[in-house]
């Protein structure tokens, strides 16, 4: 198996798209696009996501007490692309409110999970973050953004 085969197979698992945000110790806003989000436990309420060890944001997430997992709406594709770009101000012009621990919750998302940074596990070239959800919200009936095979989609009910 080569890495292209592995990526192609993984890409067949359609996911939503999140922007995960955290407040740095100096008050700065940090966030990145991630689709590795998943649920873990209902009681206690736990979720997970994984962050590349080489990600610039890793030191901030490793130390932060809280982060927010923002589930993007179908009309937020540009935000998904922007929060995966380097050397730009990702938060420029983005509306947000302060969530648990100061982590920014973005406007217009279909759902958000405000998490305490519960545990981290180093595995391969990523770090798995498990978050304990302190607050969450969902916009009933809203359309989520979908990611599959390197492309963005909106839902089409069967
Ligand atoms: C749809 C999509 C999903 C992504 N999922 C992840 C992910 O789960 N984990 C990760 O570390 N990077 C993921 N990335 C890549 C990061 O967003 C990108 O490398 C970003 O520049 C990292 O920011 P940082 O270096 O400031 O931490 C994804 C990118 C896109 C477009």
XYZ file of N, CA and C and ligand atoms in Angstrom:
505
model
N 0.848 -1.198 0.000
C 0.000 0.000 0.000
C 0.884 1.249 0.000
N 0.675 2.151 -0.950
C 1.420 3.414 -0.876
C 0.509 4.505 -0.315
N 1.106 5.669 -0.034
C 0.341 6.695 0.682
C -0.770 7.264 -0.193
N -0.595 7.210 -1.517
C -1.661 7.693 -2.411
C -2.902 6.801 -2.318
N -2.649 5.477 -2.255
C -3.761 4.523 -2.090
C -4.477 4.770 -0.765
N -3.683 4.977 0.288
C -4.243 5.192 1.629
C -5.106 6.455 1.628
N -4.579 7.527 1.035
C -5.326 8.791 0.972
C -6.607 8.639 0.154
N -6.509 7.896 -0.968
C -7.688 7.719 -1.829
C -8.785 6.962 -1.076
N -8.377 5.944 -0.307
C -9.365 5.164 0.453
C -9.975 6.019 1.563
N -9.138 6.781 2.256
C -9.658 7.659 3.315
C -10.629 8.690 2.743
N -10.316 9.183 1.532
C -11.150 10.208 0.906
C -12.550 9.730 0.566
N -12.760 8.405 0.560
C -14.092 7.855 0.306
C -14.999 7.955 1.536
N -14.398 8.314 2.680
C -15.202 8.524 3.882
C -15.580 10.000 3.902
N -16.815 10.305 3.500
C -17.272 11.698 3.472
C -17.387 12.222 4.902
N -16.970 13.448 5.099
C -17.025 14.045 6.433
C -17.652 15.433 6.346
N -17.927 16.015 7.495
C -18.197 17.436 7.553
C -16.864 18.158 7.574
N -16.922 19.460 7.730
C -15.706 20.271 7.807
C -15.819 21.160 9.044
N -14.735 21.196 9.818
C -14.737 22.038 11.016
C -13.620 23.077 10.935
N -13.791 24.134 11.706
C -12.665 25.008 12.037
C -12.530 24.931 13.553
N -11.346 24.533 13.992
C -11.108 24.377 15.426
C -10.288 25.569 15.892
N -10.782 26.223 16.921
C -10.214 27.505 17.346
C -9.777 27.459 18.802
N -8.781 28.274 19.104
C -8.242 28.325 20.464
C -7.710 29.730 20.702
N -7.639 30.130 21.954
C -7.092 31.438 22.299
C -5.670 31.235 22.815
N -4.718 31.912 22.190
C -3.321 31.794 22.620
C -3.119 32.527 23.947
N -2.019 32.220 24.627
C -1.734 32.835 25.928
C -1.652 34.353 25.820
N -1.204 34.876 24.657
C -1.089 36.331 24.473
C -2.410 36.948 24.013
N -3.493 36.156 23.976
C -4.805 36.658 23.593
C -5.102 36.510 22.111
N -4.110 36.133 21.321
C -4.288 35.991 19.872
C -5.239 34.855 19.523
N -5.879 35.002 18.349
C -6.823 33.990 17.886
C -6.102 33.011 16.965
N -6.318 31.717 17.205
C -5.672 30.669 16.406
C -6.759 29.702 15.961
N -6.677 29.229 14.711
C -7.659 28.264 14.242
C -7.198 27.609 12.962
N -7.696 26.404 12.721
C -7.374 25.709 11.465
C -8.547 24.853 11.029
N -8.583 24.572 9.735
C -9.591 23.684 9.156
C -9.211 22.246 9.465
N -10.193 21.445 9.899
C -9.932 20.029 10.196
C -11.177 19.202 9.895
N -10.958 18.036 9.294
C -12.098 17.126 9.074
C -11.916 15.818 9.855
N -10.949 15.779 10.762
C -10.686 14.559 11.528
C -11.566 14.452 12.767
N -12.544 15.326 12.878
C -13.462 15.352 14.034
C -14.335 14.097 14.087
N -14.578 13.607 15.289
C -15.548 12.512 15.471
C -16.051 12.477 16.909
N -17.165 11.781 17.095
C -17.702 11.619 18.443
C -16.995 10.450 19.131
N -16.934 10.513 20.460
C -16.281 9.441 21.233
C -17.231 8.847 22.264
N -17.841 9.701 23.090
C -18.610 9.221 24.243
C -19.784 10.164 24.497
N -20.914 9.568 24.928
C -22.070 10.400 25.289
C -22.028 10.789 26.767
N -21.566 9.884 27.619
C -21.528 10.149 29.057
C -20.210 9.657 29.640
N -19.237 10.517 29.850
C -19.288 11.968 29.649
C -19.246 12.317 28.163
N -19.649 13.540 27.807
C -19.672 13.930 26.392
C -18.258 14.232 25.887
N -17.739 13.328 25.049
C -16.373 13.469 24.542
C -16.358 13.433 23.019
N -15.451 14.211 22.451
C -15.218 14.210 20.998
C -13.705 14.138 20.771
N -13.310 13.834 19.530
C -11.876 13.826 19.227
C -11.607 14.455 17.878
N -10.372 14.826 17.667
C -9.877 15.290 16.374
C -8.368 15.130 16.401
N -7.742 15.168 15.237
C -6.291 14.989 15.236
C -5.611 16.121 14.502
N -4.438 16.463 15.007
C -3.681 17.611 14.510
C -2.284 17.138 14.113
N -1.850 17.524 12.914
C -0.516 17.148 12.440
C 0.544 17.670 13.403
N 1.549 16.850 13.670
C 2.617 17.287 14.586
C 3.350 18.487 14.040
N 3.350 18.637 12.707
C 4.083 19.766 12.134
C 3.235 21.037 12.043
N 1.964 20.970 12.481
C 1.086 22.150 12.396
C 1.636 23.283 13.260
N 1.590 24.487 12.720
C 2.082 25.646 13.465
C 1.285 25.898 14.730
N 0.014 25.484 14.737
C -0.862 25.751 15.876
C -0.691 24.745 17.011
N 0.094 23.688 16.784
C 0.191 22.622 17.800
C 0.585 23.136 19.192
N 1.607 23.994 19.316
C 1.970 24.437 20.670
C 0.822 25.144 21.395
N 0.008 25.887 20.662
C -1.112 26.609 21.300
C -2.191 25.622 21.731
N -2.532 24.663 20.850
C -3.549 23.669 21.235
C -3.037 22.775 22.367
N -1.751 22.471 22.359
C -1.198 21.578 23.393
C -1.353 22.204 24.776
N -1.253 23.542 24.844
C -1.274 24.225 26.150
C -2.626 24.811 26.519
N -3.486 25.040 25.524
C -4.758 25.718 25.799
C -5.652 24.914 26.728
N -6.445 25.619 27.546
C -7.365 24.903 28.454
C -8.638 24.486 27.726
N -9.019 25.251 26.679
C -10.262 24.996 25.955
C -10.040 25.238 24.467
N -10.888 24.631 23.641
C -10.959 24.986 22.222
C -12.408 24.844 21.783
N -12.720 25.447 20.627
C -14.078 25.360 20.074
C -14.011 24.643 18.731
N -14.925 23.708 18.529
C -15.016 22.988 17.261
C -16.246 23.525 16.539
N -15.986 24.251 15.445
C -17.044 24.924 14.683
C -17.372 24.091 13.449
N -18.617 23.628 13.329
C -19.021 22.800 12.184
C -19.553 23.739 11.099
N -18.884 23.725 9.945
C -19.190 24.726 8.926
C -20.483 24.447 8.169
N -21.110 25.552 7.750
C -22.326 25.499 6.929
C -21.933 25.385 5.454
N -22.883 24.958 4.632
C -22.635 24.753 3.199
C -22.133 26.022 2.518
N -22.496 27.191 3.044
C -22.054 28.448 2.415
C -20.739 28.967 3.006
N -20.002 28.110 3.725
C -18.740 28.560 4.351
C -17.501 27.876 3.751
N -17.585 27.480 2.477
C -16.442 26.837 1.823
C -15.209 27.749 1.824
N -15.431 29.057 1.593
C -14.290 29.988 1.547
C -13.565 30.020 2.899
N -14.357 29.932 3.996
C -13.727 29.910 5.327
C -12.881 28.659 5.506
N -13.404 27.523 5.013
C -12.656 26.262 5.108
C -11.318 26.396 4.387
N -11.337 27.002 3.208
C -10.103 27.162 2.436
C -9.165 28.151 3.120
N -9.738 29.223 3.628
C -8.922 30.260 4.241
C -8.188 29.754 5.494
N -8.878 28.936 6.300
C -8.270 28.454 7.545
C -7.306 27.287 7.321
N -7.078 26.946 6.046
C -6.028 25.965 5.720
C -4.849 26.650 5.037
N -4.946 27.986 4.855
C -3.874 28.731 4.167
C -2.844 29.225 5.159
N -1.607 29.358 4.661
C -0.511 29.862 5.502
C -0.273 31.335 5.238
N 0.309 32.005 6.230
C 0.791 33.379 6.078
C -0.303 34.375 5.699
N -1.498 34.190 6.228
C -2.561 35.178 6.076
C -3.194 35.367 7.454
N -3.967 36.464 7.614
C -4.722 36.644 8.850
C -6.048 35.908 8.672
N -6.117 34.693 9.190
C -7.301 33.848 8.954
C -8.574 34.459 9.529
N -8.461 35.238 10.592
C -9.649 35.775 11.267
C -10.089 37.143 10.725
N -9.375 37.684 9.742
C -9.720 39.021 9.221
C -11.163 39.026 8.705
N -11.990 39.906 9.260
C -13.374 40.043 8.805
C -14.309 38.928 9.241
N -13.822 38.005 10.074
C -14.655 36.879 10.527
C -15.355 37.271 11.827
N -16.674 37.100 11.864
C -17.439 37.420 13.077
C -17.412 36.222 14.018
N -17.223 36.493 15.300
C -17.156 35.410 16.284
C -17.592 35.941 17.640
N -17.891 35.012 18.539
C -18.165 35.378 19.935
C -17.265 34.523 20.815
N -17.070 34.991 22.025
C -16.164 34.281 22.917
C -16.856 33.079 23.552
N -16.276 31.895 23.383
C -16.810 30.685 24.008
C -16.016 30.330 25.261
N -16.219 29.114 25.747
C -15.551 28.646 26.973
C -14.038 28.821 26.848
N -13.425 29.364 27.900
C -11.979 29.552 27.918
C -11.484 30.575 26.916
N -12.399 31.373 26.356
C -12.015 32.410 25.402
C -11.900 31.934 23.970
N -12.149 30.643 23.715
C -12.032 30.117 22.349
C -13.117 30.727 21.464
N -12.763 31.243 20.281
C -13.762 31.885 19.430
C -14.751 30.904 18.781
N -16.045 31.215 18.944
C -17.114 30.464 18.266
C -17.537 31.307 17.069
N -17.427 30.753 15.878
C -17.641 31.521 14.652
C -19.122 31.709 14.355
N -19.442 32.855 13.784
C -20.828 33.143 13.362
C -21.177 32.308 12.129
N -22.448 31.909 12.034
C -22.943 31.267 10.818
C -22.668 29.786 10.709
N -22.056 29.188 11.747
C -21.785 27.745 11.689
C -23.074 26.969 11.980
N -23.112 25.691 11.588
C -24.333 24.907 11.817
C -24.347 24.295 13.218
N -23.167 24.146 13.806
C -23.074 23.628 15.177
C -21.723 24.030 15.737
N -21.631 24.035 17.068
C -20.345 24.329 17.705
C -20.268 23.558 19.022
N -19.077 23.067 19.299
C -18.793 22.354 20.545
C -17.714 23.124 21.288
N -18.017 23.571 22.497
C -17.027 24.272 23.319
C -16.450 23.227 24.280
N -15.148 22.976 24.121
C -14.539 21.813 24.778
C -13.436 22.194 25.741
N -13.364 21.450 26.852
C -12.166 21.491 27.701
C -11.154 20.533 27.081
N -9.898 20.960 27.091
C -8.806 20.196 26.476
C -8.440 19.051 27.421
N -9.131 17.906 27.295
C -9.071 16.837 28.293
C -7.820 15.970 28.191
N -7.489 15.496 26.983
C -6.311 14.626 26.856
C -5.766 14.653 25.444
N -4.516 14.258 25.326
C -3.806 14.257 24.037
C -2.994 12.977 23.942
N -2.995 12.388 22.744
C -2.268 11.140 22.502
C -1.427 11.294 21.246
N -0.135 11.137 21.358
C 0.731 11.211 20.174
C 0.646 9.886 19.440
N 0.271 9.936 18.165
C 0.182 8.723 17.348
C 0.692 9.052 15.957
N 1.779 8.386 15.552
C 2.325 8.618 14.222
C 2.673 10.077 14.025
N 2.255 10.624 12.884
C 2.613 12.024 12.606
C 1.530 13.002 13.072
N 0.557 12.521 13.864
C -0.499 13.383 14.396
C -0.593 13.279 15.923
N -1.279 14.237 16.520
C -1.635 14.181 17.942
C -3.159 14.140 17.999
N -3.700 13.137 18.702
C -5.160 13.020 18.867
C -5.554 13.838 20.096
N -6.494 14.748 19.906
C -7.023 15.559 21.013
C -8.404 15.038 21.384
N -8.609 14.759 22.657
C -9.945 14.399 23.145
C -10.457 15.587 23.960
N -11.624 16.076 23.563
C -12.219 17.219 24.234
C -13.465 16.828 25.004
N -13.642 17.437 26.181
C -14.869 17.228 26.963
C -15.790 18.407 26.670
N -16.968 18.112 26.133
C -17.858 19.170 25.663
C -18.569 19.816 26.859
N -18.338 21.114 27.034
C -18.987 21.841 28.135
C -20.287 22.480 27.672
N -20.297 22.931 26.401
C -21.504 23.537 25.819
C -21.523 23.184 24.348
N -22.727 23.022 23.795
C -22.809 22.863 22.344
C -24.100 23.502 21.858
N -24.114 23.835 20.576
C -25.325 24.389 19.961
C -25.424 23.850 18.534
N -26.661 23.773 18.024
C -26.866 23.355 16.640
C -27.994 24.194 16.063
N -27.875 24.556 14.775
C -28.933 25.297 14.089
C -29.815 24.286 13.387
N -31.013 24.058 13.914
C -31.895 23.037 13.358
C -32.171 23.307 11.885
N -32.060 22.271 11.064
C -32.409 22.387 9.646
C -31.338 23.025 8.783
N -30.209 23.449 9.381
C -29.159 24.116 8.600
C -28.411 23.091 7.748
N -27.862 23.556 6.624
C -27.151 22.676 5.691
C -25.653 22.676 6.005
N -25.063 21.513 6.310
C -23.622 21.477 6.582
C -22.794 21.403 5.298
N -21.537 21.806 5.413
C -20.560 21.630 4.336
C -20.010 20.204 4.429
N -19.846 19.561 3.268
C -19.379 18.167 3.231
C -18.067 18.097 2.445
N -17.142 17.238 2.882
C -15.834 17.085 2.233
C -15.642 15.613 1.884
N -15.220 15.369 0.633
C -15.083 13.982 0.176
C -14.170 13.963 -1.035
N -13.120 13.151 -0.973
C -12.210 13.017 -2.111
C -11.554 14.328 -2.510
N -11.312 15.193 -1.523
C -10.631 16.450 -1.811
C -11.529 17.538 -2.365
N -12.845 17.299 -2.398
C -13.786 18.308 -2.915
C -14.880 18.595 -1.884
N -15.510 19.767 -2.070
C -16.579 20.190 -1.165
C -17.941 19.931 -1.804
N -18.907 19.564 -0.972
C -20.257 19.249 -1.440
C -21.288 19.833 -0.467
N -22.529 19.849 -0.933
C -23.641 20.070 -0.013
C -24.473 18.799 -0.019
N -25.344 18.657 0.970
C -26.046 17.375 1.097
C -27.171 17.251 0.065
N -27.407 15.996 -0.321
C -28.501 15.669 -1.235
C -29.251 14.494 -0.619
N -30.382 14.768 0.062
C -31.061 13.662 0.756
C -31.548 12.588 -0.212
N -31.431 11.336 0.186
C -31.912 10.236 -0.659
C -33.386 9.996 -0.390
C -10.893 19.981 4.417
C -9.594 20.015 5.198
C -9.456 19.196 6.294
C -8.277 19.223 7.057
N -8.179 18.429 8.159
C -7.078 18.491 8.945
C -7.007 17.731 10.161
O -7.928 17.029 10.547
N -5.867 17.830 10.896
C -4.806 18.622 10.513
O -3.798 18.655 11.228
N -4.864 19.368 9.371
C -5.969 19.325 8.599
N -6.062 20.093 7.461
C -4.904 20.929 7.078
C -4.792 22.206 7.913
O -5.979 22.973 7.868
C -3.634 23.075 7.346
O -2.441 22.306 7.308
C -3.409 24.312 8.175
O -2.539 25.190 7.434
C -2.741 24.044 9.511
O -2.613 25.279 10.167
P -1.465 25.582 11.213
O -0.151 25.177 10.569
O -1.588 27.047 11.467
O -1.749 24.765 12.435
C -7.217 20.076 6.684
C -7.376 20.921 5.566
C -8.547 20.905 4.837
C -8.702 21.823 3.663
